[in-house]
PDB file of C-alpha atoms in Angstrom:
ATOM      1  CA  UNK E 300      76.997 108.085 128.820  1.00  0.00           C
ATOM      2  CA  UNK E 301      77.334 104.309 128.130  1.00  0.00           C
ATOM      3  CA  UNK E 302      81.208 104.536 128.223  1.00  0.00           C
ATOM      4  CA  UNK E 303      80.761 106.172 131.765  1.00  0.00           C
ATOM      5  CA  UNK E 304      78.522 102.887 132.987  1.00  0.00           C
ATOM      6  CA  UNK E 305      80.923 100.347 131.649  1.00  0.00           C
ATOM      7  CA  UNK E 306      84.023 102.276 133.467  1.00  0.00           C
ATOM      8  CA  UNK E 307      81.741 102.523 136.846  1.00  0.00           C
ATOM      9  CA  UNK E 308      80.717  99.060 136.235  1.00  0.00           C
ATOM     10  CA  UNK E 309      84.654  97.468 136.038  1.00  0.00           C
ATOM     11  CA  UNK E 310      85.821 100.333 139.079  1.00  0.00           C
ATOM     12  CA  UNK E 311      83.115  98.945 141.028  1.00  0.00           C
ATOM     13  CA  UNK E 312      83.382  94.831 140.343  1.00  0.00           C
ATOM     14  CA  UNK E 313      87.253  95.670 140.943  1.00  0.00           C
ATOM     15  CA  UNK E 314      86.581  97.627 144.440  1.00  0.00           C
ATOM     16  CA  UNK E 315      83.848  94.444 145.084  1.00  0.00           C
ATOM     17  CA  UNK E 316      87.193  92.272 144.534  1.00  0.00           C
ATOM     18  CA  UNK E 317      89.448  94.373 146.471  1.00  0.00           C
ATOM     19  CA  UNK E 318      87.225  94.842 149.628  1.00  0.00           C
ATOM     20  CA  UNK E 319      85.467  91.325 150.007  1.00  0.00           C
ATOM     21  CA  UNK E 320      82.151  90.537 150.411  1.00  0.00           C
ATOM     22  CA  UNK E 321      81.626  90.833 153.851  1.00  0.00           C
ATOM     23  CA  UNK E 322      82.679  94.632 153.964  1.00  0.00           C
ATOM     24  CA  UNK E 323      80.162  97.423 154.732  1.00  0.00           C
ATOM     25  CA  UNK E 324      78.101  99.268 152.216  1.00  0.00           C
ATOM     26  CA  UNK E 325      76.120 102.225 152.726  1.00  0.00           C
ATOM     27  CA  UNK E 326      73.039 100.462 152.242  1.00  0.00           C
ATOM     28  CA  UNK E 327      72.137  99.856 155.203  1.00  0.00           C
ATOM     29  CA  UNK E 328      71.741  95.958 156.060  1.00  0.00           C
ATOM     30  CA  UNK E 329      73.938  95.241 153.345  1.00  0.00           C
ATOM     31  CA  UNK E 330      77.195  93.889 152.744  1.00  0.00           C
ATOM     32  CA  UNK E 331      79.304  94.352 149.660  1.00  0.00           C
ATOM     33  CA  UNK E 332      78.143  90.389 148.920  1.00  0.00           C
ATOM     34  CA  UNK E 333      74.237  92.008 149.429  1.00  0.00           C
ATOM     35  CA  UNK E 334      74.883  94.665 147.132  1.00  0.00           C
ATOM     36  CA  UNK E 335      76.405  92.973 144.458  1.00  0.00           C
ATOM     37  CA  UNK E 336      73.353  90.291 144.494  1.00  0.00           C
ATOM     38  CA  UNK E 337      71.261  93.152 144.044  1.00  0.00           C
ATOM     39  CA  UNK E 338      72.767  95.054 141.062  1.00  0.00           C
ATOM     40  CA  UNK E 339      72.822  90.955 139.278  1.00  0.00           C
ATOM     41  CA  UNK E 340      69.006  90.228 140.154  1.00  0.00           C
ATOM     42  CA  UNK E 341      68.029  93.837 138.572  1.00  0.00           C
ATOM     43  CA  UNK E 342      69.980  93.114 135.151  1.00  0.00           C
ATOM     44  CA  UNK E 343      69.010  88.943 134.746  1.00  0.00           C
ATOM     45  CA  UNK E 344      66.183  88.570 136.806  1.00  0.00           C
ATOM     46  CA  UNK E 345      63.632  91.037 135.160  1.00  0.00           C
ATOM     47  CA  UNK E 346      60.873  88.981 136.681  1.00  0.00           C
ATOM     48  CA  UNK E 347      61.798  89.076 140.459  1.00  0.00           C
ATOM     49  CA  UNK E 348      63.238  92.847 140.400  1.00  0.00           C
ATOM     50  CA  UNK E 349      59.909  94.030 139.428  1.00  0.00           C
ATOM     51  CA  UNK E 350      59.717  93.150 143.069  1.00  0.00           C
ATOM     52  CA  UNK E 351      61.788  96.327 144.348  1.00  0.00           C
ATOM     53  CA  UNK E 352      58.301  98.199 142.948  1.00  0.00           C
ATOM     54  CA  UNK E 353      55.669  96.170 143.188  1.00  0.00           C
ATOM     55  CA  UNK E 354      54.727  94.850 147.419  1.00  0.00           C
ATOM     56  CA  UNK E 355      53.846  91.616 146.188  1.00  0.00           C
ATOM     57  CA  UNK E 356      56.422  90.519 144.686  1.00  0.00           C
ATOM     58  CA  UNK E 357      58.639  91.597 147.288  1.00  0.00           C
ATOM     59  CA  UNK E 358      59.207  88.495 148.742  1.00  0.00           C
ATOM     60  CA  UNK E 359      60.405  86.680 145.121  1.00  0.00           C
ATOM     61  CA  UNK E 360      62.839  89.286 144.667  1.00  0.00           C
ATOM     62  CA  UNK E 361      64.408  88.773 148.373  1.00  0.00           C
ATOM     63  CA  UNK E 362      64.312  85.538 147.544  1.00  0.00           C
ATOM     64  CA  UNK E 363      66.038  85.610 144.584  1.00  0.00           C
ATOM     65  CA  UNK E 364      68.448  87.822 145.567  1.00  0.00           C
ATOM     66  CA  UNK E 365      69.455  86.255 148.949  1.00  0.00           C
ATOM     67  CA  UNK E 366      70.025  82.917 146.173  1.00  0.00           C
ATOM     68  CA  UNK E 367      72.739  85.031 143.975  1.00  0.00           C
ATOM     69  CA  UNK E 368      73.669  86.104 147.619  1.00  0.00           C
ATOM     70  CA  UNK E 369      74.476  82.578 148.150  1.00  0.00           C
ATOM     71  CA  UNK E 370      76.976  82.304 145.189  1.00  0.00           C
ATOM     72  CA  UNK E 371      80.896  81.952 145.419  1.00  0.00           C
ATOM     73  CA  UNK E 372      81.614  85.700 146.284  1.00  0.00           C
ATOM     74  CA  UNK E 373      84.168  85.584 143.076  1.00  0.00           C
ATOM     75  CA  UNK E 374      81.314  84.198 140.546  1.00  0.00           C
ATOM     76  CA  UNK E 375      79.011  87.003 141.677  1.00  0.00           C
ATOM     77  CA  UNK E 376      80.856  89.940 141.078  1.00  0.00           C
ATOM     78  CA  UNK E 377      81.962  88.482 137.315  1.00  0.00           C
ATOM     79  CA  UNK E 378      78.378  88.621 137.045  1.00  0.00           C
ATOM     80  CA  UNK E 379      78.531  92.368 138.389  1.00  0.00           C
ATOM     81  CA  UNK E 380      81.472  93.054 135.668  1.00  0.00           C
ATOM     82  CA  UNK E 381      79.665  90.920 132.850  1.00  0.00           C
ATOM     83  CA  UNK E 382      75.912  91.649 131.885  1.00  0.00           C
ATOM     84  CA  UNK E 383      73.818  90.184 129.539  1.00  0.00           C
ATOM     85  CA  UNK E 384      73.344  91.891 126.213  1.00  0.00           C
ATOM     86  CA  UNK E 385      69.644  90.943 126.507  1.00  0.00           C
ATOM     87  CA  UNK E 386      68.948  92.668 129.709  1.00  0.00           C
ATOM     88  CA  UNK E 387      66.307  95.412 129.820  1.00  0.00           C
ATOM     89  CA  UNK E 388      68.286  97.660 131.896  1.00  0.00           C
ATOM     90  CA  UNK E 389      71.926  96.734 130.146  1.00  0.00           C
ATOM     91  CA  UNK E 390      71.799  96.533 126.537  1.00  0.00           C
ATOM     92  CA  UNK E 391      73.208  98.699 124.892  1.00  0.00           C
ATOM     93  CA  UNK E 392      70.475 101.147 123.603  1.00  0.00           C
ATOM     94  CA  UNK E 393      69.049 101.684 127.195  1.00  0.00           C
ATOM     95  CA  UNK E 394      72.323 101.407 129.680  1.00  0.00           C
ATOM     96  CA  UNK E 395      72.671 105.570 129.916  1.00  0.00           C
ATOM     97  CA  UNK E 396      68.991 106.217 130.913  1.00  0.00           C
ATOM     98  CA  UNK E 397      69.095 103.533 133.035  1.00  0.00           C
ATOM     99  CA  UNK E 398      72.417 102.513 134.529  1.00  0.00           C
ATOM    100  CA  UNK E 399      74.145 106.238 134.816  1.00  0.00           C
ATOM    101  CA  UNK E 400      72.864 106.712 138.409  1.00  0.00           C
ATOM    102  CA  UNK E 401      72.926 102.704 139.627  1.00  0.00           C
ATOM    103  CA  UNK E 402      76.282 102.385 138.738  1.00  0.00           C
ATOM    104  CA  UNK E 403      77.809 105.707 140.187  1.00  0.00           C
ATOM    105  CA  UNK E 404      75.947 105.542 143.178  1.00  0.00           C
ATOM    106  CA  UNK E 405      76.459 101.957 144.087  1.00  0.00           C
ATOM    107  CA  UNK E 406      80.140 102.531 143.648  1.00  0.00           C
ATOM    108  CA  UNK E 407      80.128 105.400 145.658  1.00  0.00           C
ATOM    109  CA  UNK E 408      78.099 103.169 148.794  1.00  0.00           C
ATOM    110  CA  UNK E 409      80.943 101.214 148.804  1.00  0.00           C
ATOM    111  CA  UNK E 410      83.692 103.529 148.377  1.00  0.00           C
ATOM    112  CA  UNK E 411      81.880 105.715 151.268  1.00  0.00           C
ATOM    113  CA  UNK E 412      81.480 103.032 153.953  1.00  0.00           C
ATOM    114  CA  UNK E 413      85.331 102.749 153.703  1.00  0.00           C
ATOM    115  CA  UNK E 414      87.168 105.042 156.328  1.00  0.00           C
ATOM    116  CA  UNK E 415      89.538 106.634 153.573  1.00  0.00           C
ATOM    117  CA  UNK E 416      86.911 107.785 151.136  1.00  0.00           C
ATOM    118  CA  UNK E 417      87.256 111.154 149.495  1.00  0.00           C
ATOM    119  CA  UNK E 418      85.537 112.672 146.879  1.00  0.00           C
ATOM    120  CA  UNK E 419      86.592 111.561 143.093  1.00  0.00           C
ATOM    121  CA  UNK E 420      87.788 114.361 140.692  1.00  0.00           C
ATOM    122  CA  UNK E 421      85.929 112.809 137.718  1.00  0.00           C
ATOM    123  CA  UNK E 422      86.619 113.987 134.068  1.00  0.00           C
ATOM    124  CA  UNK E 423      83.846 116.686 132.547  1.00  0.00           C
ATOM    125  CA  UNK E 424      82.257 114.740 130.339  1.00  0.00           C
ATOM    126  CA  UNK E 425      81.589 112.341 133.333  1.00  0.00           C
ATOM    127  CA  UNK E 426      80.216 115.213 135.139  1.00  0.00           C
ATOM    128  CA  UNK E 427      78.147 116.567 132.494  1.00  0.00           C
ATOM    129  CA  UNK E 428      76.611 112.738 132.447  1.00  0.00           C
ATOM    130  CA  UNK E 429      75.983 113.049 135.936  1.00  0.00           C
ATOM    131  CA  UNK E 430      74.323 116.863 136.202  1.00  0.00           C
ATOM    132  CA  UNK E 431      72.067 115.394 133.217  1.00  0.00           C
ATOM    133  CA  UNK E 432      70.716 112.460 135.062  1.00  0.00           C
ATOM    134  CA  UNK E 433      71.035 114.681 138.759  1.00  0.00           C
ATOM    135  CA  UNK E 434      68.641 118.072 137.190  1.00  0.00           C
ATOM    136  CA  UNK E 435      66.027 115.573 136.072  1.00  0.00           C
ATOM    137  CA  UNK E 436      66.440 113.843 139.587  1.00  0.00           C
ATOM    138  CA  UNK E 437      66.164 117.131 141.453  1.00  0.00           C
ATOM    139  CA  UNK E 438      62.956 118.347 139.744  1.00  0.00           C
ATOM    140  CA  UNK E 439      61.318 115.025 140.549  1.00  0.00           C
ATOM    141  CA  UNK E 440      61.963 114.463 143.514  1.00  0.00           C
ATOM    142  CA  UNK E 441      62.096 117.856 145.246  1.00  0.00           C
ATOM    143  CA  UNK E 442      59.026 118.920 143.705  1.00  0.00           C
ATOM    144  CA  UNK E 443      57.306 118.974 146.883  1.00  0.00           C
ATOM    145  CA  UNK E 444      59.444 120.127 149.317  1.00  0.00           C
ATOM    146  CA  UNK E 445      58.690 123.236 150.960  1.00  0.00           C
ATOM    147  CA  UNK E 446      61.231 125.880 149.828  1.00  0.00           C
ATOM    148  CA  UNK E 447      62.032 127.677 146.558  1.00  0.00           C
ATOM    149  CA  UNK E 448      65.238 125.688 145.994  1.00  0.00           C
ATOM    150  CA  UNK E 449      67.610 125.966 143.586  1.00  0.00           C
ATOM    151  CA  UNK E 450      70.184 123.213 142.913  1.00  0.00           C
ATOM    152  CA  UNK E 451      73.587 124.352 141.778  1.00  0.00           C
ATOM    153  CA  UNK E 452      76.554 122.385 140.062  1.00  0.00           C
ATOM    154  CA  UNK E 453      79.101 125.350 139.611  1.00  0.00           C
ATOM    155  CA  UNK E 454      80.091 125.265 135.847  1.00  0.00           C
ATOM    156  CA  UNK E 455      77.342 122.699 134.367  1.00  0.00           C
ATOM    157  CA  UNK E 456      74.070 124.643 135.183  1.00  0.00           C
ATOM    158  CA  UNK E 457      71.154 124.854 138.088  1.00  0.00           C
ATOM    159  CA  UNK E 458      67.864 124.069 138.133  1.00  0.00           C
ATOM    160  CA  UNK E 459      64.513 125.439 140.211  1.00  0.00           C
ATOM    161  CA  UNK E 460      62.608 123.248 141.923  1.00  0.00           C
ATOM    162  CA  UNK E 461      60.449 122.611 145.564  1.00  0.00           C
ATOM    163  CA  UNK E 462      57.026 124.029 145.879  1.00  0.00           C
ATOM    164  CA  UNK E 463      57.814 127.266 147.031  1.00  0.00           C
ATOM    165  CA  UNK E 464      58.111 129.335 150.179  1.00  0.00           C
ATOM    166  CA  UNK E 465      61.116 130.244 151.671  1.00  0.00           C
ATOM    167  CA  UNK E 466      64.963 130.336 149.590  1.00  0.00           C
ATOM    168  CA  UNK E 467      66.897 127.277 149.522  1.00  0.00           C
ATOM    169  CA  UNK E 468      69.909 127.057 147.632  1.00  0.00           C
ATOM    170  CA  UNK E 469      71.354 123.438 147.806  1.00  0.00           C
ATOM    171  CA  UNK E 470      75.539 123.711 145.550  1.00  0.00           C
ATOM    172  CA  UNK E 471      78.130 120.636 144.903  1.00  0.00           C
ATOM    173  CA  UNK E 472      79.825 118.821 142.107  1.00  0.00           C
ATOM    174  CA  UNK E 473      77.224 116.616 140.250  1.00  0.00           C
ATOM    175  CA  UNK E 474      78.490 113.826 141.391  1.00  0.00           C
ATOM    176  CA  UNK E 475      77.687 115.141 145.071  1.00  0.00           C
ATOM    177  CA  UNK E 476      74.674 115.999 144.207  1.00  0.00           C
ATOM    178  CA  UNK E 477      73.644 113.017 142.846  1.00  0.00           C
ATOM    179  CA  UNK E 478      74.586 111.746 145.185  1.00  0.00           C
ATOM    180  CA  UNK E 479      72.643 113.124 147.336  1.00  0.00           C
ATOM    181  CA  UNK E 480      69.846 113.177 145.649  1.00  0.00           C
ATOM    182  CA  UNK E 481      69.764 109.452 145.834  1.00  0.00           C
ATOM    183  CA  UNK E 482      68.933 109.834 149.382  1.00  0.00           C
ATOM    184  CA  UNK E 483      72.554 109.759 150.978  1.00  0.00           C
ATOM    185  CA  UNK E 484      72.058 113.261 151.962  1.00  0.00           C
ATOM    186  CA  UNK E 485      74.574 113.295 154.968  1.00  0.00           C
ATOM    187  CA  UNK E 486      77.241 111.128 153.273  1.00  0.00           C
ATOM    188  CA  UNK E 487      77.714 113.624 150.891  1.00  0.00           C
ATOM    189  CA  UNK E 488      80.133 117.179 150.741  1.00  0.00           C
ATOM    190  CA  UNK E 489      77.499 119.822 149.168  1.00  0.00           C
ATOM    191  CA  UNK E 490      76.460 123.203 150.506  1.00  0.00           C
ATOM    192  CA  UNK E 491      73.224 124.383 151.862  1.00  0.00           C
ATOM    193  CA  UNK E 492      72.547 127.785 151.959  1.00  0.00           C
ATOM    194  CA  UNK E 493      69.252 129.084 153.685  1.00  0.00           C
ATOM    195  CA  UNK E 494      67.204 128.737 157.000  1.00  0.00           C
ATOM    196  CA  UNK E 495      69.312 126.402 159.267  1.00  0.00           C
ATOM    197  CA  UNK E 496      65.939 124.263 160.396  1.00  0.00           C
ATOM    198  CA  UNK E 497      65.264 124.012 156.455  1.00  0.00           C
ATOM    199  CA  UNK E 498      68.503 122.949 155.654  1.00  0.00           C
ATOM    200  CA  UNK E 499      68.269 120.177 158.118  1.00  0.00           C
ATOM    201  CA  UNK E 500      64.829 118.898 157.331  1.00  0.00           C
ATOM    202  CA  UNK E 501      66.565 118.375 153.104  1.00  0.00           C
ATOM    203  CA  UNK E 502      69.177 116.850 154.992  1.00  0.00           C
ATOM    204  CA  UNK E 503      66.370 114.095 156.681  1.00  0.00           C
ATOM    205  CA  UNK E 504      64.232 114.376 153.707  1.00  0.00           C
ATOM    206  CA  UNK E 505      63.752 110.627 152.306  1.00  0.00           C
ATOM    207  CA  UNK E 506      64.554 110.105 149.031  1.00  0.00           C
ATOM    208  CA  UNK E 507      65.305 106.870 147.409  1.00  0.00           C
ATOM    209  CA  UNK E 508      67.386 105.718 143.996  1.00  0.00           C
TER     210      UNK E 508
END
């Protein structure tokens, strides 16, 4: 899993490079610049990201990161590409759990908000990293959503979930799924098989990284 963060991590400081830091994310409000002053305040400011959880801290951590926002674009994203080894979120005993979805996902905002985008055909073991991290995501946080739903990533496996009531059956590439389970639902290519008024409300259903 950690060799699959460190090759997101250098695709996406290389795309940050290659698109500039004024260009379009899918985070909405932000800008490539935003999002890369994001991902460096979560790995070396500990202190002010606990602000992205906790309401009153909230304003530190915009603070903090509208300061590495500041930065010479080029400076920021070799932050982005070089972590510290002390990080909580980085090192190297805890960068799988923790980095496997920021990474992937965060590369895909930016890939996404470009008109060209397509979905990557990723190696299997990157894949199987991904369905790992996207069952455990499913079960959490569709859990309470009001369907029997199954999640389906043809040739990896499928999970239950949802509190029951009508079928759902929501199908796509992990890294789709994942996707969309990061709450991007409508920027991703998945299948949703079922009620068509269910289908829509997953579609709307808020769910955050």
């Amino acid at each position: 899993m950690s060799r699959f963060v460190r090759s997101e991590r250098q695709k996406l400081a290389d795309l940050f490079v290659t698109v500039g830091p004024e260009a379009p994310t899918m985070c909405t409000g932000w800008a490539a610049r935003d999002l890369a002053a994001h991902l460096v305040l979560r790995e070396r400011r500990p202190d002010a990201s606990l602000g992205m959880f906790l309401p009153p801290l909230r304003p530190h951590a915009k603070a903090t990161q509208r300061a590495f926002a500041a930065r010479p674009y080029p400076d920021l994203v070799e932050l982005v590409r070089n972590p510290p080894l002390w990080s909580p979120v980085s090192n190297p005993l805890t960068e799988g759990l923790t980095n496997t979805l920021e990474f992937f996902v965060h590369h895909e905002d930016v890939r996404r908000a470009q008109p060209d985008w397509h979905p990557r055909d990723l190696p299997k073991e990157d894949q199987t990293a991904l369905w790992k991290q996207a069952s455990l995501t499913a079960r959490l946080r569709l859990r309470k959503f009001p369907a029997a739903l199954l999640v389906q990533a043809p040739g990896f496996g499928e999970v239950t979930t949802g509190a029951g009531g009508e079928r759902l059956r929501l199908v796509g590439a992990p890294g789709e799924l994942a996707y969309f389970l990061s709450g991007r639902q409508r920027a991703t290519r998945v299948q949703i098989d079922g009620p068509p008024a269910l289908a829509d409300r997953l579609r709307g259903t808020p769910l955050k990284i």
